[in-house]
DNA sequence: GCGGTTGGCTAACTGTATTAGCTTATAGCT
DNA sequence: AGCTATAAGCTAATACAGTTAGCCAACCGC
């Protein structure tokens, strides 16, 4: 009997695809084994556990998403860059809901690779916001705000949380535009 | 042997408490049974399934959270009301993480009670935003924006997603203030 | 070709949700 | 008070997901 010829990377890639199809919560060892043409226990030759698999999918996804975001923002600045960042973010999340869910869980304090990748995405966001003259802690506040808004919108959208028929693209565009308007308005209390 | 004297409402309430302690994902029939002093299968006399239990917890939580939000906003308007709404929102989420997680899943299209309760919370938000002169679809856009931002912030916070030591309360205050500034700025394209 | 390495398998165990079917406490009626 | 029907609780058993142990054979390097 010939072997399936798996490698950890292939298992993780297949897991990421499967997670996009059935949701991160629906990703199961049995399903993944069937997908890659192998019996369930064989997966453990490539992956430590389901939890470790999810973490690996998350790491890989952070890389992919970071690349997509960085590519979308090259050569742009100010409001233009924020729109490019936000649009690329949402496009990526909609295209890869399972992977995205895997990126959300914060890395453990001792997870160096996870922390590093999270920081890389954050650096892109800081660069995008650099044109708004935000100083020190305010830059962190602004990054948290943008990330919260984009994450919240994407996660509500993928949960089907928007009931009204109002066009979701337009709502998103309004969100980003209004965020930018807020970023531009004078800081009411720069010392806070 | 005397009976435990349970009722569905008591089981749901205990489940909500337990979910706040161990997380919605950690809520298990066995754990809940132990908590209410009964063997696992006995719970099925009061609840249809774990999934139904989660849904019931979510419904109850929507009621409680809606009450908290409405109470926080009485007699306020404009920026004041938005701050009150946002602060009450975050306080409630931090105090009841498990319950909040149960409220997030969008109700099924045929889940009348769920849809009704979701709508009630939305109405509070519309009332809070009524002072900003938003017309028609723009009111929906604005409500989606505020909800996305608050939900995103709360969910990232409770996932431990904010790495920096920067004070989270201040970031939240900045978020709300900046959102308000954005709401006040002129609509760049009122026809969109 | 030969031998170690390692991917894959079957069998078995654990924990969780759930169902079936029995027993009996208890509420309500007479 | 006694009778009865309902329903709360129990034990036993099933199904399925994750995981471990231990065997076997395909492949890689010599």
XYZ file of C-alpha atoms (C1' of nucleotides) in Angstrom:
444
model
C 0.000 0.000 0.000
C 1.508 3.326 -0.997
C 1.581 6.047 1.605
C -0.403 9.206 1.474
C 2.801 11.239 1.557
C 1.682 13.831 4.047
C 3.738 16.494 5.725
C 2.805 18.741 8.626
C 2.519 21.740 6.311
C 0.083 19.904 4.062
C -2.056 18.884 7.030
C -2.147 22.446 8.289
C -3.010 23.779 4.857
C -5.807 21.259 4.466
C -7.020 22.099 7.952
C -7.129 25.786 7.073
C -9.183 25.075 3.961
C -11.522 22.838 5.882
C -11.918 25.418 8.640
C -12.948 27.963 6.015
C -15.601 25.559 4.777
C -17.079 24.255 8.015
C -16.015 26.889 10.521
C -13.225 26.660 13.041
C -15.546 25.026 15.558
C -16.605 22.461 12.961
C -13.036 21.483 12.210
C -12.637 17.976 13.504
C -9.833 15.463 13.389
C -12.071 12.908 11.728
C -13.180 15.298 9.014
C -9.660 16.448 8.329
C -8.388 12.868 8.197
C -11.031 11.998 5.641
C -10.110 15.087 3.659
C -6.453 14.173 3.423
C -7.202 10.488 2.823
C -5.954 9.019 6.055
C -7.351 7.496 9.248
C -7.830 9.827 12.179
C -4.981 8.682 14.428
C -2.474 9.075 11.607
C -2.852 12.819 11.816
C -1.060 12.733 15.131
C 2.135 11.909 13.272
C 2.014 15.432 11.875
C 0.178 17.449 14.495
C 0.324 17.302 18.279
C -3.370 17.821 18.960
C -6.447 19.551 17.655
C -5.553 22.575 19.691
C -2.049 22.657 18.277
C -3.528 22.358 14.801
C -5.753 25.353 15.417
C -2.796 27.323 16.652
C -0.754 26.399 13.569
C -3.606 27.398 11.306
C -3.769 30.704 13.163
C -0.064 31.355 12.742
C -0.149 30.570 9.063
C -3.252 32.717 8.655
C -1.599 35.653 10.385
C 1.209 35.436 7.877
C -1.158 35.299 4.923
C -3.378 38.075 6.201
C -0.401 40.256 7.074
C 0.912 39.826 3.557
C -2.450 40.727 2.058
C -2.725 43.826 4.228
C 0.805 44.972 3.546
C 0.370 44.501 -0.177
C -2.868 46.447 -0.178
C -1.259 49.437 1.526
C 1.967 49.897 -0.392
C 2.303 53.368 -1.823
C -0.692 54.744 0.034
C -1.009 57.062 2.977
C -3.563 58.885 5.086
C -7.223 58.182 4.446
C -6.327 56.290 1.297
C -4.197 53.862 3.273
C -6.850 53.359 5.932
C -9.452 52.511 3.320
C -7.075 50.132 1.587
C -6.237 48.467 4.881
C -9.849 48.154 5.949
C -11.050 46.854 2.597
C -8.268 44.311 2.386
C -9.050 43.227 5.940
C -12.691 42.619 5.261
C -12.066 40.936 1.931
C -9.647 38.576 3.586
C -11.972 37.776 6.469
C -14.913 37.090 4.188
C -12.791 34.858 1.978
C -11.243 32.970 4.923
C -13.653 32.890 7.860
C -12.189 29.783 9.476
C -8.609 30.972 9.201
C -9.625 34.360 10.537
C -11.281 32.819 13.587
C -8.041 30.974 14.220
C -6.111 34.248 14.235
C -8.304 35.866 16.856
C -7.256 33.942 19.923
C -4.445 35.900 21.504
C -1.122 34.073 21.606
C 0.050 32.778 24.966
C 2.654 34.955 26.671
C 5.321 32.341 25.941
C 4.310 31.828 22.321
C 7.138 33.749 20.681
C 6.166 33.104 17.111
C 2.562 34.065 17.746
C 3.544 37.257 19.484
C 5.938 38.133 16.720
C 3.355 37.674 13.988
C 0.727 39.596 15.922
C 3.204 42.404 16.261
C 3.927 42.416 12.548
C 0.286 42.979 11.685
C 0.149 45.685 14.310
C 3.148 47.412 12.768
C 1.326 47.634 9.470
C -1.573 49.290 11.225
C 0.719 51.739 12.976
C 2.279 52.621 9.647
C -1.151 53.178 8.128
C -2.076 55.479 10.986
C 1.244 57.302 11.017
C -0.105 60.094 8.839
C -2.610 61.235 11.451
C -0.141 62.773 13.858
C -0.965 60.510 16.777
C 1.598 60.654 19.537
C 2.686 57.884 21.894
C -0.199 56.256 23.752
C -2.686 57.850 21.381
C -1.293 55.765 18.569
C -2.046 52.669 20.618
C -5.547 53.918 21.353
C -6.149 54.576 17.680
C -4.809 51.184 16.638
C -7.037 49.494 19.186
C -9.995 51.462 17.925
C -9.477 50.585 14.286
C -8.796 46.963 15.051
C -11.864 46.731 17.289
C -14.121 48.289 14.713
C -12.872 46.150 11.829
C -12.846 42.978 13.880
C -16.270 43.691 15.306
C -17.780 44.415 11.923
C -16.238 41.361 10.326
C -17.218 39.058 13.127
C -20.786 40.327 13.273
C -21.048 40.058 9.513
C -19.793 36.487 9.419
C -22.192 35.565 12.241
C -25.024 36.942 10.136
C -25.536 39.550 12.821
C -26.768 42.307 10.546
C -30.470 41.870 10.162
C -31.482 44.828 8.022
C -31.438 44.693 4.266
C -29.260 47.816 4.178
C -26.258 47.174 1.951
C -23.368 45.923 4.057
C -20.665 47.300 1.770
C -22.040 50.788 2.215
C -22.227 50.412 5.976
C -18.622 49.325 5.971
C -17.557 52.258 3.844
C -19.376 54.601 6.183
C -17.673 52.967 9.165
C -14.220 53.480 7.719
C -14.922 57.008 6.562
C -16.365 57.979 9.922
C -13.437 56.438 11.742
C -11.117 58.542 9.619
C -13.145 61.664 10.361
C -12.804 60.868 14.038
C -9.073 60.344 13.731
C -8.762 63.735 12.078
C -10.800 65.635 14.623
C -8.765 67.363 17.336
C -7.958 65.296 20.399
C -10.233 66.624 23.161
C -7.811 65.632 25.894
C -4.316 64.881 24.603
C -3.020 64.184 28.096
C -5.346 61.296 28.820
C -35.004 10.690 48.643
C -36.193 14.283 48.296
C -36.057 15.907 44.930
C -33.760 18.743 43.985
C -36.751 20.851 43.067
C -35.407 22.273 39.854
C -37.213 24.261 37.223
C -36.084 25.217 33.725
C -35.529 28.813 34.779
C -33.256 27.745 37.627
C -31.230 25.530 35.324
C -30.809 28.341 32.820
C -29.814 30.778 35.545
C -27.251 28.358 36.939
C -25.992 27.745 33.419
C -25.549 31.463 32.878
C -23.551 31.809 36.075
C -21.426 28.819 35.195
C -20.823 30.137 31.693
C -19.541 33.379 33.203
C -17.109 31.398 35.325
C -15.761 28.860 32.860
C -16.592 30.453 29.521
C -19.410 29.532 27.185
C -17.245 26.886 25.545
C -16.421 25.384 28.928
C -20.048 25.067 29.883
C -20.780 21.364 29.980
C -23.795 19.336 30.937
C -21.800 17.408 33.518
C -20.471 20.537 35.159
C -23.874 22.130 35.260
C -25.460 18.983 36.657
C -22.919 18.917 39.439
C -23.551 22.584 40.121
C -27.271 22.126 40.555
C -26.856 18.863 42.490
C -28.269 16.417 39.984
C -27.005 13.704 37.631
C -26.303 14.719 34.062
C -29.255 13.086 32.288
C -31.690 14.706 34.699
C -30.976 18.062 33.141
C -32.794 16.903 30.043
C -36.037 17.102 31.984
C -35.598 20.870 31.976
C -33.610 21.625 28.847
C -33.760 20.097 25.386
C -30.052 20.018 24.680
C -26.822 21.834 25.348
C -27.443 23.953 22.307
C -30.929 24.851 23.483
C -29.459 25.733 26.863
C -26.978 28.087 25.248
C -29.763 29.691 23.286
C -31.854 30.163 26.425
C -28.907 31.689 28.230
C -28.476 34.034 25.291
C -32.107 35.093 25.333
C -32.065 35.743 29.049
C -28.783 37.609 28.704
C -30.178 39.820 25.958
C -32.985 40.784 28.308
C -30.625 41.555 31.158
C -28.191 43.470 29.005
C -30.965 45.410 27.326
C -32.280 46.423 30.721
C -28.842 47.531 31.857
C -28.325 49.563 28.708
C -31.736 51.186 28.857
C -31.308 52.085 32.515
C -27.898 53.614 31.857
C -29.258 55.888 29.155
C -32.421 57.294 30.692
C -32.427 61.059 30.777
C -29.351 61.407 28.607
C -28.871 62.453 25.028
C -26.205 63.179 22.454
C -22.604 62.438 23.373
C -23.614 61.894 26.965
C -25.986 59.108 25.975
C -23.411 57.442 23.729
C -20.858 57.398 26.530
C -23.415 56.024 28.963
C -24.442 53.342 26.478
C -20.872 52.366 25.682
C -19.750 52.281 29.301
C -22.738 50.232 30.380
C -22.100 47.875 27.466
C -18.498 47.239 28.401
C -19.216 46.958 32.114
C -21.877 44.377 31.401
C -19.650 42.357 29.060
C -16.754 42.333 31.504
C -19.037 41.271 34.340
C -20.779 38.559 32.278
C -18.407 37.186 29.649
C -20.155 33.845 29.274
C -23.596 35.351 28.977
C -22.304 37.898 26.496
C -20.797 35.196 24.311
C -24.205 33.538 24.312
C -25.851 36.712 23.025
C -23.542 37.054 20.063
C -24.787 34.219 17.899
C -27.390 35.698 15.623
C -30.877 34.264 16.115
C -32.184 31.923 13.433
C -34.609 33.525 10.983
C -37.495 31.593 12.540
C -36.493 32.374 16.127
C -39.127 34.980 16.886
C -38.169 35.620 20.473
C -34.511 35.983 19.591
C -35.250 38.386 16.781
C -37.544 40.410 18.980
C -34.978 40.773 21.741
C -32.225 41.649 19.298
C -34.477 44.325 17.898
C -35.139 45.756 21.336
C -31.467 46.303 22.003
C -31.150 47.865 18.584
C -33.973 50.264 19.327
C -32.097 51.523 22.368
C -29.097 52.193 20.190
C -31.202 54.020 17.620
C -32.633 56.172 20.393
C -29.151 56.951 21.646
C -28.072 57.981 18.157
C -31.216 59.950 17.423
C -29.597 63.206 18.486
C -27.038 63.118 15.672
C -29.389 63.874 12.832
C -28.816 60.658 10.939
C -31.393 60.001 8.276
C -32.748 56.689 7.052
C -30.053 54.267 5.970
C -27.387 56.378 7.635
C -28.915 55.572 11.008
C -28.463 51.892 10.236
C -24.891 52.482 9.134
C -24.181 54.375 12.348
C -25.785 51.726 14.533
C -23.744 49.037 12.796
C -20.616 51.077 13.311
C -21.164 51.618 17.023
C -22.158 48.037 17.602
C -19.174 46.748 15.655
C -16.752 48.937 17.553
C -18.119 48.098 20.985
C -18.453 44.418 20.224
C -15.004 44.264 18.696
C -13.389 46.033 21.606
C -15.154 43.905 24.186
C -14.418 40.672 22.421
C -10.745 41.499 21.879
C -10.438 42.589 25.473
C -11.972 39.426 26.860
C -9.732 37.333 24.586
C -6.753 39.114 26.078
C -6.070 40.533 22.647
C -4.579 43.826 23.772
C -0.923 43.217 24.350
C 0.386 46.648 25.270
C 0.419 47.891 28.838
C -1.503 51.001 27.768
C -4.520 51.461 30.016
C -7.553 49.803 28.468
C -10.086 52.143 30.051
C -8.414 55.103 28.405
C -8.321 53.375 25.037
C -12.017 52.675 25.367
C -12.792 56.254 26.271
C -10.805 57.420 23.265
C -12.692 54.972 21.071
C -16.076 56.279 22.167
C -15.048 59.920 21.978
C -13.583 59.463 18.519
C -16.662 57.626 17.337
C -18.761 60.560 18.504
C -16.478 63.013 16.721
C -16.944 60.966 13.576
C -20.709 60.922 13.983
C -20.693 64.696 14.282
C -18.545 65.347 11.249
C -20.452 66.136 8.059
C -21.473 63.170 5.936
C -19.140 63.235 2.923
C -21.669 61.534 0.694
C -25.214 61.608 2.093
C -26.583 59.771 -0.935
C -24.522 56.633 -0.507
C 19.856 -5.024 -1.189
C 19.475 -3.736 3.927
C 18.178 -1.444 7.951
C 16.640 2.182 10.423
C 13.125 5.764 10.350
C 8.693 7.027 10.227
C 3.872 7.267 8.200
C -0.005 4.725 8.479
C -3.084 1.301 10.609
C -6.119 -1.107 14.196
C -7.527 -1.426 18.869
C -8.553 0.635 22.965
C -9.601 4.468 26.447
C -11.661 8.810 27.964
C -14.884 12.347 28.171
C -19.130 14.519 26.523
C -23.923 14.624 24.702
C -27.876 12.204 24.451
C -31.707 8.436 24.713
C -34.356 4.686 26.940
C -36.727 3.071 30.437
C -37.434 2.482 35.447
C -38.764 4.391 40.024
C -40.927 7.258 43.053
C -41.672 11.967 45.085
C -45.098 15.053 44.898
C -49.271 17.902 43.576
C -53.978 17.837 43.246
C -58.320 15.667 43.611
C -61.886 13.165 46.224
C -56.219 10.952 54.525
C -55.742 8.229 50.517
C -55.321 7.729 45.242
C -53.473 8.725 41.114
C -51.245 10.935 37.359
C -47.466 13.647 36.287
C -42.989 14.510 36.082
C -38.238 14.671 38.449
C -34.678 12.040 39.169
C -31.914 7.788 38.563
C -29.047 3.954 36.156
C -27.670 1.870 31.961
C -26.445 2.226 27.419
C -25.249 4.450 22.777
C -22.672 7.521 19.756
C -19.055 10.262 18.654
C -14.761 13.192 19.268
C -9.955 13.351 20.911
C -6.169 10.818 22.082
C -2.653 6.937 23.175
C -0.394 2.410 22.447
C 1.625 -0.628 19.778
C 2.180 -3.047 15.333
C 3.613 -3.153 10.387
C 5.313 -1.892 6.228
C 6.892 1.699 2.906
C 10.543 4.598 2.003
C 15.351 6.750 2.397
C 20.163 6.447 2.763
C 23.957 3.423 2.703
